[in-house]
XYZ file of C-alpha atoms in Angstrom:
534
model
C 0.000 0.000 0.000
C 1.056 3.560 -0.711
C 0.079 6.695 1.193
C 0.685 10.146 -0.256
C 0.995 12.850 2.390
C 1.070 16.533 1.419
C -0.188 18.944 4.042
C -0.022 22.636 4.763
C -1.203 22.228 8.367
C 1.091 19.551 9.765
C -0.814 19.003 13.017
C -0.737 15.300 13.917
C 0.745 14.196 10.609
C 4.014 12.825 11.993
C 2.146 10.569 14.426
C -0.132 9.373 11.614
C 2.849 8.667 9.347
C 4.562 6.649 12.071
C 1.426 4.566 12.466
C 1.194 3.978 8.717
C 4.862 3.022 8.503
C 4.420 0.536 11.341
C 1.728 -1.145 9.228
C 4.113 -1.473 6.289
C 2.525 1.287 4.228
C 5.032 3.093 1.990
C 5.100 6.868 2.278
C 5.193 9.422 -0.524
C 5.376 13.112 0.213
C 6.216 16.602 -1.008
C 8.453 19.465 0.096
C 8.164 20.481 3.706
C 6.030 17.481 4.625
C 8.669 15.094 3.264
C 11.343 16.892 5.269
C 9.243 16.639 8.432
C 8.810 12.899 7.967
C 12.473 12.339 7.135
C 13.571 14.392 10.124
C 11.261 12.211 12.189
C 13.225 9.151 11.126
C 10.692 7.797 8.639
C 11.559 6.419 5.195
C 9.798 8.645 2.683
C 9.941 8.971 -1.108
C 9.768 12.470 -2.545
C 7.020 12.883 -5.138
C 9.621 14.241 -7.579
C 11.572 10.980 -7.269
C 8.380 8.975 -7.620
C 7.274 10.760 -10.806
C 10.732 11.338 -12.246
C 9.752 14.948 -12.777
C 11.019 17.790 -10.543
C 8.903 20.330 -8.728
C 8.847 23.516 -10.792
C 7.480 27.050 -11.041
C 8.158 27.766 -7.362
C 6.192 24.702 -6.350
C 3.127 25.518 -8.451
C 3.614 22.193 -10.247
C 4.607 19.149 -8.238
C 1.760 16.611 -8.029
C 0.065 17.318 -11.382
C 1.398 14.170 -12.994
C -0.076 10.901 -14.402
C 1.891 8.834 -11.871
C 0.009 10.656 -9.123
C -3.451 10.936 -10.635
C -3.244 7.565 -12.343
C -2.402 5.995 -8.996
C -5.350 7.760 -7.379
C -7.958 7.321 -10.121
C -7.310 3.768 -11.297
C -10.128 1.329 -10.569
C -8.645 -1.835 -9.156
C -11.656 -3.870 -10.298
C -11.158 -3.098 -14.021
C -8.545 -5.220 -15.862
C -7.949 -2.487 -18.433
C -7.092 -0.011 -15.649
C -4.690 -2.464 -14.052
C -3.111 -3.116 -17.457
C -2.632 0.623 -18.027
C -0.924 0.969 -14.658
C 1.419 -1.909 -15.501
C 2.198 -0.542 -18.950
C 3.141 2.872 -17.585
C 4.775 1.635 -14.360
C 2.287 3.470 -12.121
C 1.824 2.334 -8.535
C -1.603 2.638 -6.927
C -2.021 5.171 -4.148
C -4.390 3.822 -1.494
C -4.346 6.649 1.045
C -4.249 10.386 0.378
C -3.622 12.771 3.245
C -3.953 16.375 2.076
C -4.975 19.697 3.514
C -4.935 22.831 1.449
C -3.017 26.087 1.333
C -4.460 28.407 3.999
C -6.425 30.653 1.657
C -9.145 31.545 4.183
C -6.636 32.462 6.885
C -4.535 34.457 4.421
C -7.351 36.677 3.129
C -8.618 37.224 6.679
C -5.369 39.003 7.579
C -5.417 42.814 7.483
C -3.540 44.134 4.496
C -3.729 40.922 2.475
C -2.699 41.764 -1.080
C -4.064 40.282 -4.271
C -0.717 38.547 -4.812
C -0.890 36.987 -1.333
C -4.382 35.708 -2.066
C -3.496 34.300 -5.487
C -0.399 32.480 -4.259
C -2.479 30.805 -1.547
C -4.889 29.283 -4.045
C -4.046 25.584 -3.979
C -4.156 23.765 -7.335
C -2.490 20.398 -6.879
C -4.108 19.724 -3.501
C -7.744 20.085 -4.620
C -6.959 18.147 -7.811
C -5.614 15.194 -5.819
C -8.475 15.372 -3.332
C -11.039 15.276 -6.123
C -9.315 12.341 -7.782
C -9.134 10.337 -4.571
C -12.685 11.200 -3.521
C -14.054 10.244 -6.946
C -12.326 6.880 -6.595
C -13.502 6.364 -2.999
C -14.279 2.705 -3.601
C -10.525 2.121 -3.741
C -8.893 5.141 -2.069
C -9.320 6.742 1.354
C -8.832 10.521 1.391
C -8.155 12.419 4.609
C -8.553 16.198 4.572
C -8.584 17.040 8.278
C -6.449 16.052 11.258
C -9.575 15.028 13.181
C -9.858 12.029 10.824
C -6.379 10.628 11.447
C -6.958 8.604 14.610
C -10.106 6.866 13.384
C -8.594 5.833 10.058
C -5.400 4.592 11.677
C -7.458 2.542 14.139
C -9.396 0.911 11.276
C -6.176 0.084 9.460
C -4.734 -1.453 12.597
C -7.899 -3.454 13.264
C -8.830 -4.562 9.731
C -5.827 -3.931 7.514
C -7.966 -1.598 5.397
C -10.226 1.423 5.683
C -13.827 0.236 5.712
C -16.106 1.018 2.764
C -18.546 3.167 4.744
C -15.656 5.154 6.167
C -14.157 5.698 2.718
C -17.458 7.066 1.469
C -17.839 9.378 4.467
C -14.272 10.605 3.944
C -15.011 11.264 0.266
C -18.102 13.295 1.120
C -16.085 15.291 3.672
C -13.413 15.838 1.016
C -15.876 17.182 -1.554
C -17.398 19.392 1.143
C -13.956 20.777 1.953
C -13.281 21.529 -1.710
C -16.665 23.231 -1.968
C -15.911 25.391 1.061
C -12.451 26.226 -0.266
C -13.664 27.188 -3.728
C -16.507 29.227 -2.250
C -14.041 31.187 -0.106
C -11.943 31.952 -3.185
C -15.032 33.010 -5.136
C -16.310 35.206 -2.281
C -12.982 36.974 -1.926
C -12.067 37.475 -5.561
C -15.564 38.439 -6.685
C -15.554 41.230 -4.109
C -12.511 42.820 -5.759
C -12.399 45.354 -8.583
C -9.007 45.781 -10.186
C -7.851 49.042 -11.695
C -4.719 49.121 -13.850
C -1.521 49.810 -11.960
C -2.577 49.188 -8.381
C -4.148 47.030 -5.736
C -7.847 46.251 -6.176
C -10.636 47.911 -4.250
C -12.909 45.657 -2.240
C -16.698 45.783 -2.155
C -18.579 45.000 1.044
C -20.693 42.451 -0.794
C -19.166 40.109 -3.418
C -20.518 39.754 -6.937
C -21.395 36.156 -6.054
C -22.465 34.978 -2.616
C -21.630 31.399 -1.642
C -23.343 30.275 1.548
C -21.560 27.649 3.655
C -23.665 25.949 6.313
C -23.529 22.593 8.101
C -26.690 20.654 8.924
C -27.282 20.135 12.622
C -30.498 18.176 12.362
C -33.585 17.411 10.332
C -36.740 18.855 11.857
C -40.129 17.172 12.052
C -41.601 19.968 9.926
C -41.336 23.694 9.260
C -43.605 26.541 10.337
C -46.544 24.296 9.454
C -46.843 20.492 9.364
C -46.997 20.346 5.564
C -43.563 22.033 5.267
C -40.289 20.105 5.530
C -37.365 21.680 7.386
C -33.817 21.275 8.664
C -31.562 23.274 10.999
C -28.123 24.433 9.805
C -25.281 26.339 11.438
C -22.558 28.598 10.116
C -19.370 26.804 9.182
C -17.598 28.641 12.019
C -20.265 29.667 14.567
C -19.549 32.372 17.106
C -19.370 31.441 20.802
C -22.574 32.383 22.581
C -24.805 31.929 19.524
C -27.937 29.787 19.501
C -26.399 27.042 17.357
C -23.832 26.377 20.108
C -26.594 25.480 22.583
C -26.605 22.175 24.427
C -30.072 20.722 24.965
C -30.195 19.360 28.505
C -33.703 17.924 28.419
C -37.053 17.989 26.677
C -38.628 17.183 23.358
C -36.898 17.751 20.046
C -36.774 21.394 19.008
C -39.187 22.441 16.277
C -38.667 24.994 13.525
C -40.764 27.571 15.402
C -39.019 26.763 18.694
C -35.663 27.550 17.122
C -36.849 30.780 15.501
C -38.432 32.055 18.716
C -35.514 30.870 20.854
C -33.154 32.909 18.698
C -35.343 36.017 19.129
C -35.391 35.556 22.909
C -31.674 34.826 23.195
C -30.631 37.774 21.034
C -32.792 40.137 23.077
C -31.655 38.930 26.502
C -27.983 39.103 25.486
C -28.362 42.842 24.948
C -28.781 43.312 28.706
C -25.478 43.459 30.536
C -24.313 43.856 34.138
C -24.843 47.610 33.922
C -28.623 47.082 33.633
C -29.130 44.787 36.634
C -27.866 41.485 37.902
C -30.404 39.536 35.855
C -32.583 39.943 32.792
C -35.440 37.800 31.518
C -37.112 37.858 28.101
C -40.303 36.001 27.213
C -40.988 35.628 23.493
C -44.127 34.509 21.686
C -44.345 34.323 17.891
C -40.985 36.093 17.442
C -41.935 39.108 19.589
C -40.963 39.871 23.187
C -44.182 39.808 25.204
C -42.412 40.462 28.490
C -38.962 41.766 29.398
C -37.626 42.748 32.793
C -34.494 43.132 34.864
C -34.218 42.287 38.531
C -31.909 41.473 41.374
C -32.307 37.728 40.712
C -33.369 35.535 37.813
C -36.594 34.695 39.631
C -37.460 38.335 40.245
C -36.713 39.249 36.633
C -39.006 36.443 35.433
C -41.825 37.460 37.747
C -41.729 41.031 36.423
C -41.460 39.949 32.788
C -44.427 37.603 33.204
C -46.630 40.437 34.510
C -46.462 42.266 31.164
C -48.639 39.790 29.295
C -49.486 36.572 31.205
C -51.829 35.423 28.456
C -49.227 35.584 25.690
C -46.539 34.134 27.959
C -48.386 30.794 27.954
C -46.363 28.396 25.804
C -43.641 30.980 25.318
C -39.863 30.908 25.059
C -37.977 32.179 28.122
C -34.378 33.357 28.130
C -32.141 34.522 30.974
C -28.738 36.191 30.795
C -27.653 34.744 34.163
C -27.581 31.340 35.820
C -30.991 29.894 36.643
C -31.298 28.848 40.280
C -33.929 26.716 41.998
C -36.129 29.712 42.798
C -36.277 30.829 39.172
C -36.869 27.243 38.034
C -39.782 26.855 40.437
C -41.378 30.075 39.187
C -40.936 29.138 35.544
C -42.383 25.657 35.975
C -45.691 26.993 37.292
C -46.522 27.823 33.659
C -46.401 25.952 30.353
C -43.051 26.815 28.730
C -41.871 25.534 25.351
C -38.168 26.409 25.681
C -35.981 27.701 28.500
C -32.549 29.194 27.733
C -29.785 30.298 30.093
C -25.990 30.390 30.297
C -26.071 27.810 33.108
C -28.273 26.096 35.700
C -27.630 25.111 39.292
C -27.992 21.394 40.095
C -31.080 22.220 42.207
C -32.611 24.101 39.276
C -32.068 21.132 36.951
C -33.719 18.879 39.506
C -36.787 21.133 39.510
C -36.882 21.369 35.727
C -36.636 17.589 35.393
C -40.227 17.464 36.594
C -41.275 19.070 33.302
C -39.965 16.352 31.000
C -41.251 17.950 27.806
C -39.778 21.391 28.486
C -36.831 21.979 26.206
C -33.942 23.263 28.338
C -31.019 24.827 26.482
C -27.661 25.921 27.874
C -25.571 28.487 25.984
C -22.456 29.490 27.941
C -21.473 33.124 27.845
C -18.119 32.578 29.575
C -15.626 35.054 28.189
C -18.303 36.903 26.213
C -18.335 40.575 27.105
C -21.898 41.802 26.654
C -20.753 45.412 26.982
C -18.678 46.746 24.137
C -17.547 43.508 22.536
C -17.735 43.021 18.791
C -20.895 41.543 17.336
C -19.202 38.274 16.444
C -17.762 37.790 19.938
C -21.252 38.254 21.355
C -22.565 35.435 19.232
C -24.392 37.764 16.876
C -24.609 37.552 13.136
C -22.637 40.097 11.153
C -25.139 39.825 8.301
C -28.848 39.160 7.963
C -30.099 37.111 5.027
C -33.686 36.944 3.832
C -34.990 34.714 1.063
C -37.134 36.341 -1.632
C -38.456 34.863 -4.870
C -35.421 33.243 -6.557
C -33.053 35.532 -4.685
C -31.571 36.800 -1.441
C -31.538 40.078 0.417
C -28.287 40.442 2.361
C -27.607 43.266 4.780
C -25.362 44.096 7.667
C -27.050 42.907 10.870
C -28.654 45.533 13.103
C -26.028 45.403 15.828
C -26.036 49.161 16.419
C -26.298 50.093 20.068
C -26.556 53.571 21.517
C -25.309 55.152 24.698
C -26.841 57.980 26.652
C -24.194 60.386 25.437
C -25.419 59.922 21.846
C -29.008 60.887 22.629
C -30.477 64.316 22.019
C -33.160 65.826 24.237
C -35.408 67.976 22.025
C -38.075 69.070 24.497
C -38.188 71.720 27.184
C -38.698 69.048 29.814
C -35.542 67.067 30.556
C -35.737 63.381 31.525
C -35.168 62.515 35.165
C -32.576 59.888 36.040
C -35.342 57.315 36.484
C -36.768 58.232 33.081
C -33.341 57.906 31.464
C -33.110 54.345 32.765
C -36.605 53.534 31.520
C -36.003 55.136 28.111
C -32.795 53.212 27.522
C -34.494 50.000 28.665
C -37.473 50.599 26.374
C -35.213 51.350 23.410
C -33.262 48.154 23.962
C -36.487 46.108 23.887
C -38.015 47.938 20.898
C -35.085 46.842 18.749
C -36.317 43.228 19.033
C -40.028 43.912 18.448
C -41.453 43.559 14.941
C -42.245 46.846 13.210
C -44.142 48.965 13.733
C -43.017 48.711 17.368
C -44.279 50.664 20.367
C -43.017 49.617 23.812
C -44.155 51.062 27.175
C -41.733 50.458 30.054
C -41.258 51.494 33.642
C -39.256 50.382 36.651
C -37.114 47.936 34.687
C -39.947 46.049 32.992
C -42.139 46.190 29.923
C -45.693 47.375 30.580
C -47.220 47.114 27.125
C -45.910 45.938 23.749
C -47.477 46.791 20.403
C -45.905 44.855 17.522
C -46.126 44.222 13.819
C -48.908 46.592 12.866
C -49.219 48.386 9.549
C -49.897 51.633 11.431
C -47.775 52.999 14.259
C -50.835 54.458 15.915
C -52.442 50.988 15.959
C -49.319 49.573 17.605
C -49.587 52.299 20.245
C -53.247 51.476 20.900
C -52.550 47.732 21.079
C -49.736 48.296 23.584
C -52.185 50.217 25.746
C -54.787 47.457 25.442
C -52.186 44.825 26.395
C -51.245 46.812 29.510
C -54.894 47.216 30.510
C -55.533 43.495 30.024
C -52.608 42.740 32.344
C -53.858 45.261 34.924
C -50.770 47.459 34.543
C -50.809 51.237 34.788
C -49.017 53.262 32.140
C -49.025 56.455 34.185
C -45.485 57.822 34.277
C -44.205 55.254 31.764
C -41.506 55.630 29.144
C -42.249 54.773 25.513
C -39.935 53.657 22.722
C -40.900 53.843 19.055
C -38.639 51.933 16.669
C -39.092 54.597 13.964
C -40.225 58.206 13.905
C -43.771 59.367 14.549
C -45.010 60.498 11.122
C -47.743 62.606 12.756
C -48.487 63.810 16.248
C -51.473 61.447 16.589
C -49.304 58.509 17.640
C -47.641 60.642 20.289
C -51.033 61.823 21.526
C -52.149 58.195 21.979
C -49.146 57.250 24.155
C -49.449 60.443 26.189
C -53.143 59.862 26.798
C -52.238 56.360 27.980
C -49.984 57.904 30.633
C -46.494 58.122 29.137
C -44.335 60.989 30.397
C -41.186 60.353 28.323
C -40.565 59.141 24.785
C -37.538 57.884 22.882
C -37.661 57.721 19.088
C -35.280 58.087 16.123
C -36.602 61.361 14.712
C -36.144 62.163 11.053
C -39.732 62.885 10.045
C -40.554 65.950 7.976
C -42.975 66.693 10.824
C -40.434 66.377 13.637
C -41.039 69.998 14.648
C -44.762 69.310 14.903
C -44.190 66.174 16.988
C -41.704 67.916 19.300
C -44.146 70.810 19.719
C -46.835 68.287 20.666
C -44.475 66.780 23.254
C -43.855 70.236 24.741
C -47.582 70.876 24.730
C -48.094 67.635 26.638
C -45.282 68.479 29.060
C -43.301 65.296 28.412
C -39.621 64.630 27.766
C -38.595 63.487 24.288
C -35.239 62.016 23.284
C -34.040 61.382 19.737
C -31.654 58.550 18.883
C -30.923 59.256 15.222
C -31.041 55.460 14.776
C -33.989 53.435 13.460
C -34.664 49.779 14.269
C -37.127 48.427 11.714
C -37.519 44.671 12.158
C -39.520 43.001 9.439
């Protein structure tokens, strides 16, 4: 048996080669890999000696040779293939161990030039991988160090790599080539080259190549007649929903996952500066209750008060560890999914009594919720929406504001308590479907109006929700995710009891709306930032 080893990332390869040598497998290799094996005391044949043709063009051509590809592609079960190998003195290659030039890592470096990118496009590696993967019935192809131990164990146990393993390795190899080619396409198609200089780079490439890995098939989609599956990014960020561990409960559904993401993204926006704990309850992709408190249990109790009816069968997320007290409070209601960074053993014992409740753990260790980059907070950097035969791609709405950025436009200035309520309300409004109106006070939501075609209707619905829950809106703060186009929406929230408002501004009637706020004797703050959420 022959094994050809040619790797850019040499992690674990010397140990693998020693294991192959011990089994009597002859080693072929190239360049730096061959030197590593030789320095490790292993007998290795350079590919140039094997082919009788030297490496050339600064290493651009070294494995592109019939003795390599013939050895990889020949079918051992066809007499004519075996005859061709004999006639041309070509040995079969039974194992291929290859990983590719680090194109992705190279282009991710600041200041990467076009020349750097081009020289890190692997040619011979992908060609060999494709040849070996095509001929998987006879050749095992390894493209990642995580595969080494399992393959070596099979060789030691059976003297060959098993057929099912060879097929799985071939699929992994084609997936790796697909990912590699997509990365090259994404990078190069984002560049525009002018004569005589380095290219300029567009934010969005001329061709978008999505790369996602399936986590699981789902029973169905939004409705039972729709099929569905759950995928993750190739390299997910720590603290994102796809990194969750399910500790108990039924299998997650399509709607569970969508709502869980909405709840988790919202609760992550609350950091230690807000309070020691935050709780978000989501129903049909909208927060129906959000609160902060001194403990997880207190935060939940306040969030639940906002809309107890909608909270039934909801998704609950905490940004702190769930203790036994919080678990006991949560389990008094029907909950579809519970999410938290961690759970105490006593809490898990309580939750175990609700065997169908889906309990997810998503650690936030090392994730700074205040001031960290979007990716380090487990947030997407882009949002993607499917439309008829196409995609809409945009930068994700990760914009956050601080008090220093806000502009008070009314005669009345917010009190310190109102500032806290306004900032809280604005944080929640960002996660409510447009048109969004959110009444808050004392670190909790009081009324949420979501997803209406008219902003004034959202304002009225928020008031109705508060009344249904028996909550007073007198002295409340209101957030509107976009500007008030007319004063009528402002009049509705003021009549409901609001005494402070936060909104983006930007309407042609801003002066009229501000004048109405002064007339009503309320404080109004402009953010200059809109948070439409369709």
